[in-house]
PDB file of C-alpha atoms and ligand atoms in Angstrom:
ATOM      1  CA  MET V 486      36.943   1.935   1.261  1.00  0.00           C
ATOM      2  CA  THR V 487      35.657   4.099   4.077  1.00  0.00           C
ATOM      3  CA  TYR V 488      32.080   5.200   3.694  1.00  0.00           C
ATOM      4  CA  PRO V 489      30.223   7.658   5.851  1.00  0.00           C
ATOM      5  CA  ASN V 490      27.170   6.461   7.696  1.00  0.00           C
ATOM      6  CA  ILE V 491      24.124   6.731   5.491  1.00  0.00           C
ATOM      7  CA  PHE V 492      20.873   7.643   7.241  1.00  0.00           C
ATOM      8  CA  LEU V 493      17.600   6.759   5.518  1.00  0.00           C
ATOM      9  CA  ILE V 494      14.730   8.912   6.688  1.00  0.00           C
ATOM     10  CA  GLY V 495      11.063   9.194   5.760  1.00  0.00           C
ATOM     11  CA  PHE V 496       7.566   8.477   6.973  1.00  0.00           C
ATOM     12  CA  MET V 497       6.446   5.079   8.290  1.00  0.00           C
ATOM     13  CA  GLY V 498       5.872   2.708   5.391  1.00  0.00           C
ATOM     14  CA  SER V 499       8.137   4.557   2.965  1.00  0.00           C
ATOM     15  CA  GLY V 500      10.473   1.559   2.623  1.00  0.00           C
ATOM     16  CA  LYS V 501      13.460   2.625   4.744  1.00  0.00           C
ATOM     17  CA  SER V 502      14.148  -0.886   6.038  1.00  0.00           C
ATOM     18  CA  HIS V 503      13.312  -2.586   2.756  1.00  0.00           C
ATOM     19  CA  TRP V 504      15.658  -0.443   0.648  1.00  0.00           C
ATOM     20  CA  GLY V 505      18.176  -0.141   3.466  1.00  0.00           C
ATOM     21  CA  LYS V 506      18.742  -3.902   3.457  1.00  0.00           C
ATOM     22  CA  ILE V 507      19.023  -4.046  -0.330  1.00  0.00           C
ATOM     23  CA  TRP V 508      21.344  -1.045  -0.660  1.00  0.00           C
ATOM     24  CA  SER V 509      23.597  -2.142   2.188  1.00  0.00           C
ATOM     25  CA  GLU V 510      24.237  -5.331   0.195  1.00  0.00           C
ATOM     26  CA  VAL V 511      24.773  -3.456  -3.055  1.00  0.00           C
ATOM     27  CA  VAL V 512      27.255  -1.049  -1.425  1.00  0.00           C
ATOM     28  CA  GLY V 513      28.738  -3.763   0.818  1.00  0.00           C
ATOM     29  CA  ILE V 514      28.267  -2.104   4.202  1.00  0.00           C
ATOM     30  CA  PRO V 515      26.395  -3.287   7.332  1.00  0.00           C
ATOM     31  CA  PHE V 516      22.713  -2.484   7.759  1.00  0.00           C
ATOM     32  CA  ALA V 517      21.295  -1.175  11.041  1.00  0.00           C
ATOM     33  CA  ASP V 518      17.678  -0.566  11.966  1.00  0.00           C
ATOM     34  CA  LEU V 519      17.338   2.169  14.574  1.00  0.00           C
ATOM     35  CA  ASP V 520      14.038   0.802  15.926  1.00  0.00           C
ATOM     36  CA  ALA V 521      15.681  -2.608  16.386  1.00  0.00           C
ATOM     37  CA  GLU V 522      18.624  -0.979  18.212  1.00  0.00           C
ATOM     38  CA  ILE V 523      16.186   0.793  20.537  1.00  0.00           C
ATOM     39  CA  GLU V 524      14.321  -2.472  21.231  1.00  0.00           C
ATOM     40  CA  LYS V 525      17.597  -4.238  21.976  1.00  0.00           C
ATOM     41  CA  ALA V 526      18.738  -1.513  24.362  1.00  0.00           C
ATOM     42  CA  ALA V 527      15.372  -1.275  26.143  1.00  0.00           C
ATOM     43  CA  GLY V 528      14.681  -5.022  26.147  1.00  0.00           C
ATOM     44  CA  MET V 529      11.170  -4.195  24.953  1.00  0.00           C
ATOM     45  CA  LYS V 530       9.221  -3.865  21.722  1.00  0.00           C
ATOM     46  CA  ILE V 531       8.580  -0.314  20.446  1.00  0.00           C
ATOM     47  CA  GLU V 532       4.824  -0.704  21.156  1.00  0.00           C
ATOM     48  CA  GLU V 533       5.637  -1.640  24.728  1.00  0.00           C
ATOM     49  CA  ILE V 534       7.940   1.344  25.249  1.00  0.00           C
ATOM     50  CA  PHE V 535       5.187   3.696  24.019  1.00  0.00           C
ATOM     51  CA  GLU V 536       2.588   1.894  26.125  1.00  0.00           C
ATOM     52  CA  LYS V 537       4.525   1.636  29.381  1.00  0.00           C
ATOM     53  CA  GLN V 538       6.885   4.599  29.297  1.00  0.00           C
ATOM     54  CA  GLY V 539       5.398   7.016  26.811  1.00  0.00           C
ATOM     55  CA  GLU V 540       6.655   8.732  23.686  1.00  0.00           C
ATOM     56  CA  LYS V 541       9.014  11.093  25.525  1.00  0.00           C
ATOM     57  CA  VAL V 542      11.084   8.209  26.882  1.00  0.00           C
ATOM     58  CA  PHE V 543      11.045   6.585  23.450  1.00  0.00           C
ATOM     59  CA  ARG V 544      12.400   9.785  21.855  1.00  0.00           C
ATOM     60  CA  THR V 545      15.223   9.946  24.398  1.00  0.00           C
ATOM     61  CA  LEU V 546      16.172   6.319  23.700  1.00  0.00           C
ATOM     62  CA  GLU V 547      15.996   7.049  19.984  1.00  0.00           C
ATOM     63  CA  LYS V 548      18.368   9.988  20.337  1.00  0.00           C
ATOM     64  CA  GLU V 549      20.811   7.905  22.406  1.00  0.00           C
ATOM     65  CA  GLN V 550      20.854   5.012  19.948  1.00  0.00           C
ATOM     66  CA  LEU V 551      21.327   7.380  17.012  1.00  0.00           C
ATOM     67  CA  ARG V 552      24.352   9.000  18.663  1.00  0.00           C
ATOM     68  CA  LYS V 553      26.050   5.586  18.873  1.00  0.00           C
ATOM     69  CA  PHE V 554      26.769   5.949  15.174  1.00  0.00           C
ATOM     70  CA  GLU V 555      29.129   8.807  15.937  1.00  0.00           C
ATOM     71  CA  LYS V 556      31.768   6.209  16.778  1.00  0.00           C
ATOM     72  CA  VAL V 557      31.133   3.772  13.920  1.00  0.00           C
ATOM     73  CA  ASN V 558      31.315   4.580  10.244  1.00  0.00           C
ATOM     74  CA  ASN V 559      30.276   2.538   7.291  1.00  0.00           C
ATOM     75  CA  HIS V 560      26.710   1.717   8.340  1.00  0.00           C
ATOM     76  CA  LEU V 561      23.485   2.137   6.463  1.00  0.00           C
ATOM     77  CA  VAL V 562      20.970   3.142   9.100  1.00  0.00           C
ATOM     78  CA  ALA V 563      17.195   2.952   8.605  1.00  0.00           C
ATOM     79  CA  CYS V 564      15.777   5.560  11.012  1.00  0.00           C
ATOM     80  CA  GLY V 565      12.294   5.685  12.511  1.00  0.00           C
ATOM     81  CA  GLY V 566       9.732   7.971  10.891  1.00  0.00           C
ATOM     82  CA  GLY V 567      10.002  10.520  13.698  1.00  0.00           C
ATOM     83  CA  THR V 568      13.786  10.430  14.167  1.00  0.00           C
ATOM     84  CA  PRO V 569      14.614  13.630  12.208  1.00  0.00           C
ATOM     85  CA  CYS V 570      11.869  15.607  13.960  1.00  0.00           C
ATOM     86  CA  PHE V 571      12.956  15.305  17.600  1.00  0.00           C
ATOM     87  CA  HIS V 572      15.813  16.808  19.597  1.00  0.00           C
ATOM     88  CA  ASP V 573      18.552  18.003  17.230  1.00  0.00           C
ATOM     89  CA  ASN V 574      18.672  14.656  15.440  1.00  0.00           C
ATOM     90  CA  MET V 575      18.403  16.058  11.919  1.00  0.00           C
ATOM     91  CA  ALA V 576      21.245  18.542  12.361  1.00  0.00           C
ATOM     92  CA  TRP V 577      23.320  15.801  13.960  1.00  0.00           C
ATOM     93  CA  MET V 578      22.718  13.366  11.073  1.00  0.00           C
ATOM     94  CA  LEU V 579      23.516  16.039   8.484  1.00  0.00           C
ATOM     95  CA  GLY V 580      26.834  16.617  10.187  1.00  0.00           C
ATOM     96  CA  ASN V 581      27.630  12.950  10.662  1.00  0.00           C
ATOM     97  CA  GLY V 582      26.844  11.270   7.376  1.00  0.00           C
ATOM     98  CA  LEU V 583      24.788  11.226   4.224  1.00  0.00           C
ATOM     99  CA  VAL V 584      21.069  11.752   4.812  1.00  0.00           C
ATOM    100  CA  ILE V 585      18.602  10.413   2.248  1.00  0.00           C
ATOM    101  CA  TYR V 586      14.882  11.155   2.387  1.00  0.00           C
ATOM    102  CA  LEU V 587      12.607   8.516   0.870  1.00  0.00           C
ATOM    103  CA  LYS V 588       9.683  10.663  -0.173  1.00  0.00           C
ATOM    104  CA  ALA V 589       6.250   9.063  -0.489  1.00  0.00           C
ATOM    105  CA  THR V 590       2.730  10.391  -1.031  1.00  0.00           C
ATOM    106  CA  PRO V 591       0.069   9.933   1.695  1.00  0.00           C
ATOM    107  CA  GLN V 592      -1.743   7.403  -0.530  1.00  0.00           C
ATOM    108  CA  TYR V 593       1.422   5.358  -1.002  1.00  0.00           C
ATOM    109  CA  ILE V 594       2.056   5.386   2.749  1.00  0.00           C
ATOM    110  CA  LEU V 595      -1.553   4.428   3.481  1.00  0.00           C
ATOM    111  CA  SER V 596      -1.314   1.384   1.214  1.00  0.00           C
ATOM    112  CA  ARG V 597       1.831   0.259   3.058  1.00  0.00           C
ATOM    113  CA  VAL V 598       0.734   0.753   6.660  1.00  0.00           C
ATOM    114  CA  MET V 599      -2.918  -0.282   6.661  1.00  0.00           C
ATOM    115  CA  ASP V 600      -2.268  -3.946   7.395  1.00  0.00           C
ATOM    116  CA  GLU V 601       0.378  -3.266  10.017  1.00  0.00           C
ATOM    117  CA  ARG V 602      -1.379  -0.792  12.268  1.00  0.00           C
ATOM    118  CA  GLU V 603      -0.978  -3.030  15.315  1.00  0.00           C
ATOM    119  CA  LYS V 604       2.808  -2.737  15.146  1.00  0.00           C
ATOM    120  CA  ARG V 605       2.723   1.059  14.913  1.00  0.00           C
ATOM    121  CA  PRO V 606       1.853   2.800  18.147  1.00  0.00           C
ATOM    122  CA  LEU V 607       0.947   6.088  16.464  1.00  0.00           C
ATOM    123  CA  LEU V 608      -1.634   4.432  14.206  1.00  0.00           C
ATOM    124  CA  LYS V 609      -2.927   1.717  16.468  1.00  0.00           C
ATOM    125  CA  ARG V 610      -6.019   3.465  17.774  1.00  0.00           C
ATOM    126  CA  LEU V 611      -7.132   5.027  14.505  1.00  0.00           C
ATOM    127  CA  ASN V 612      -9.802   3.598  12.251  1.00  0.00           C
ATOM    128  CA  ALA V 613      -9.254   3.250   8.507  1.00  0.00           C
ATOM    129  CA  SER V 614     -10.650   6.667   7.601  1.00  0.00           C
ATOM    130  CA  GLU V 615      -8.687   8.434  10.331  1.00  0.00           C
ATOM    131  CA  VAL V 616      -5.386   6.960   9.170  1.00  0.00           C
ATOM    132  CA  LEU V 617      -5.213   8.906   5.899  1.00  0.00           C
ATOM    133  CA  TYR V 618      -6.002  12.170   7.690  1.00  0.00           C
ATOM    134  CA  PHE V 619      -3.346  11.408  10.301  1.00  0.00           C
ATOM    135  CA  ILE V 620      -0.767  10.654   7.602  1.00  0.00           C
ATOM    136  CA  GLU V 621      -1.529  13.883   5.738  1.00  0.00           C
ATOM    137  CA  GLN V 622      -1.297  16.007   8.885  1.00  0.00           C
ATOM    138  CA  LYS V 623       1.863  14.378  10.211  1.00  0.00           C
ATOM    139  CA  LEU V 624       3.560  14.442   6.847  1.00  0.00           C
ATOM    140  CA  ASN V 625       2.888  18.182   6.581  1.00  0.00           C
ATOM    141  CA  GLU V 626       4.366  18.693  10.003  1.00  0.00           C
ATOM    142  CA  ARG V 627       7.406  16.536   9.307  1.00  0.00           C
ATOM    143  CA  GLU V 628       8.273  17.472   5.731  1.00  0.00           C
ATOM    144  CA  PRO V 629      10.229  20.608   6.706  1.00  0.00           C
ATOM    145  CA  PHE V 630      12.595  18.311   8.637  1.00  0.00           C
ATOM    146  CA  TYR V 631      12.712  15.586   5.987  1.00  0.00           C
ATOM    147  CA  GLU V 632      13.349  18.076   3.174  1.00  0.00           C
ATOM    148  CA  LYS V 633      16.638  19.154   4.769  1.00  0.00           C
ATOM    149  CA  ALA V 634      18.165  15.821   3.698  1.00  0.00           C
ATOM    150  CA  HIS V 635      21.192  15.847   1.395  1.00  0.00           C
ATOM    151  CA  GLN V 636      19.144  13.962  -1.165  1.00  0.00           C
ATOM    152  CA  VAL V 637      15.422  13.451  -1.715  1.00  0.00           C
ATOM    153  CA  LEU V 638      14.387  10.282  -3.574  1.00  0.00           C
ATOM    154  CA  ASP V 639      10.889   9.503  -4.849  1.00  0.00           C
ATOM    155  CA  VAL V 640      10.006   6.060  -3.441  1.00  0.00           C
ATOM    156  CA  GLU V 641       8.159   5.110  -6.578  1.00  0.00           C
ATOM    157  CA  GLN V 642      11.358   5.457  -8.631  1.00  0.00           C
ATOM    158  CA  LEU V 643      13.717   3.398  -6.472  1.00  0.00           C
ATOM    159  CA  GLY V 644      15.870   0.528  -7.685  1.00  0.00           C
ATOM    160  CA  HIS V 645      18.852  -1.520  -6.578  1.00  0.00           C
ATOM    161  CA  HIS V 646      21.396   1.069  -7.726  1.00  0.00           C
ATOM    162  CA  THR V 647      19.606   4.308  -6.850  1.00  0.00           C
ATOM    163  CA  LEU V 648      21.985   5.020  -3.992  1.00  0.00           C
ATOM    164  CA  SER V 649      25.174   4.863  -6.085  1.00  0.00           C
ATOM    165  CA  GLU V 650      24.999   8.376  -7.566  1.00  0.00           C
ATOM    166  CA  PRO V 651      24.170  10.333  -4.367  1.00  0.00           C
ATOM    167  CA  LEU V 652      26.827   8.337  -2.537  1.00  0.00           C
ATOM    168  CA  LYS V 653      29.457   9.073  -5.196  1.00  0.00           C
ATOM    169  CA  GLN V 654      28.605  12.779  -5.076  1.00  0.00           C
ATOM    170  CA  TYR V 655      28.734  12.863  -1.289  1.00  0.00           C
ATOM    171  CA  LEU V 656      32.126  11.146  -1.251  1.00  0.00           C
ATOM    172  CA  ALA V 657      33.476  13.559  -3.866  1.00  0.00           C
ATOM    173  CA  ARG V 658      32.270  16.566  -1.842  1.00  0.00           C
ATOM    174  CA  ASN V 659      33.719  15.228   1.396  1.00  0.00           C
ATOM    175  CA  ASN V 660      37.016  13.865   0.119  1.00  0.00           C
ATOM    176  CA  THR V 661      38.922  16.630   1.821  1.00  0.00           C
ATOM    177  CA  ARG V 662      37.324  15.720   5.145  1.00  0.00           C
ATOM    178  CA  GLY V 663      38.781  12.250   5.224  1.00  0.00           C
ATOM    179  CA  HIS V 664      36.395  10.045   3.240  1.00  0.00           C
ATOM    180  CA  HIS V 665      37.989   8.490   0.206  1.00  0.00           C
ATOM    181  CA  ALA V 666      36.135   7.809  -2.990  1.00  0.00           C
ATOM    182  CA  SER V 667      38.586   5.232  -4.273  1.00  0.00           C
TER     183      SER V 667
HETATM  184  C1  S3P Z1692       7.535   6.337  14.416  1.00  0.00           C
HETATM  185  C2  S3P Z1692       7.905   5.443  13.442  1.00  0.00           C
HETATM  186  C3  S3P Z1692       8.352   4.074  13.725  1.00  0.00           C
HETATM  187  C4  S3P Z1692       8.879   3.960  15.155  1.00  0.00           C
HETATM  188  C5  S3P Z1692       7.904   4.517  16.127  1.00  0.00           C
HETATM  189  C6  S3P Z1692       7.579   5.984  15.855  1.00  0.00           C
HETATM  190  C7  S3P Z1692       7.125   7.712  14.013  1.00  0.00           C
HETATM  191  O1  S3P Z1692       9.374   3.687  12.805  1.00  0.00           O
HETATM  192  O2  S3P Z1692      10.131   4.590  15.283  1.00  0.00           O
HETATM  193  O3  S3P Z1692       6.758   3.741  16.056  1.00  0.00           O
HETATM  194  O4  S3P Z1692       7.121   8.616  14.874  1.00  0.00           O
HETATM  195  O5  S3P Z1692       6.803   7.920  12.828  1.00  0.00           O
HETATM  196  P1  S3P Z1692       9.099   3.295  11.253  1.00  0.00           P
HETATM  197  O6  S3P Z1692       9.103   4.564  10.462  1.00  0.00           O
HETATM  198  O7  S3P Z1692      10.278   2.431  10.930  1.00  0.00           O
HETATM  199  O8  S3P Z1692       7.811   2.570  11.199  1.00  0.00           O
END
């Protein structure tokens, strides 16, 4: 069966990679992590790209790696937290696959990112009390992009088969455009 690409979006710590790996196995399609693709292409860790080249360069690399999925179908792609909010990435994803927003509260996100601040360039220099404020502000700024997704899923309600229904609906809607549901 031919599937579209499925793009998982949402804030850092919302479980895009975690659920992406699980759902790609359930559906039987390859998993791709956009951050990992960027690191491979740049030959550098994300932190290093931010440190040495700055966020603007990172966002250009991110856009380029995302566009690679124009030529390959059938992938479940875990995006970075900022992916939908730069360039015309969100419009592009909406036109090139199924976009799922994993929606989490600031408190949920805080509990997931606190121990991993070192790996996250945007949080690295903040102390514990600044992190929650940062998350709240950034989430506010980013939600208008995230909310354009085809489907919004509450991260606290996710399970192994949560993707099945939105995927079935997407395939039914897009049957006439060449994707086949059976
Ligand atoms: C970013 C999130 C990160 C990574 C980069 C920037 C962001 O991805 O792309 O550090 O702008 O929110 P994760 O959401 O996978 O942590």
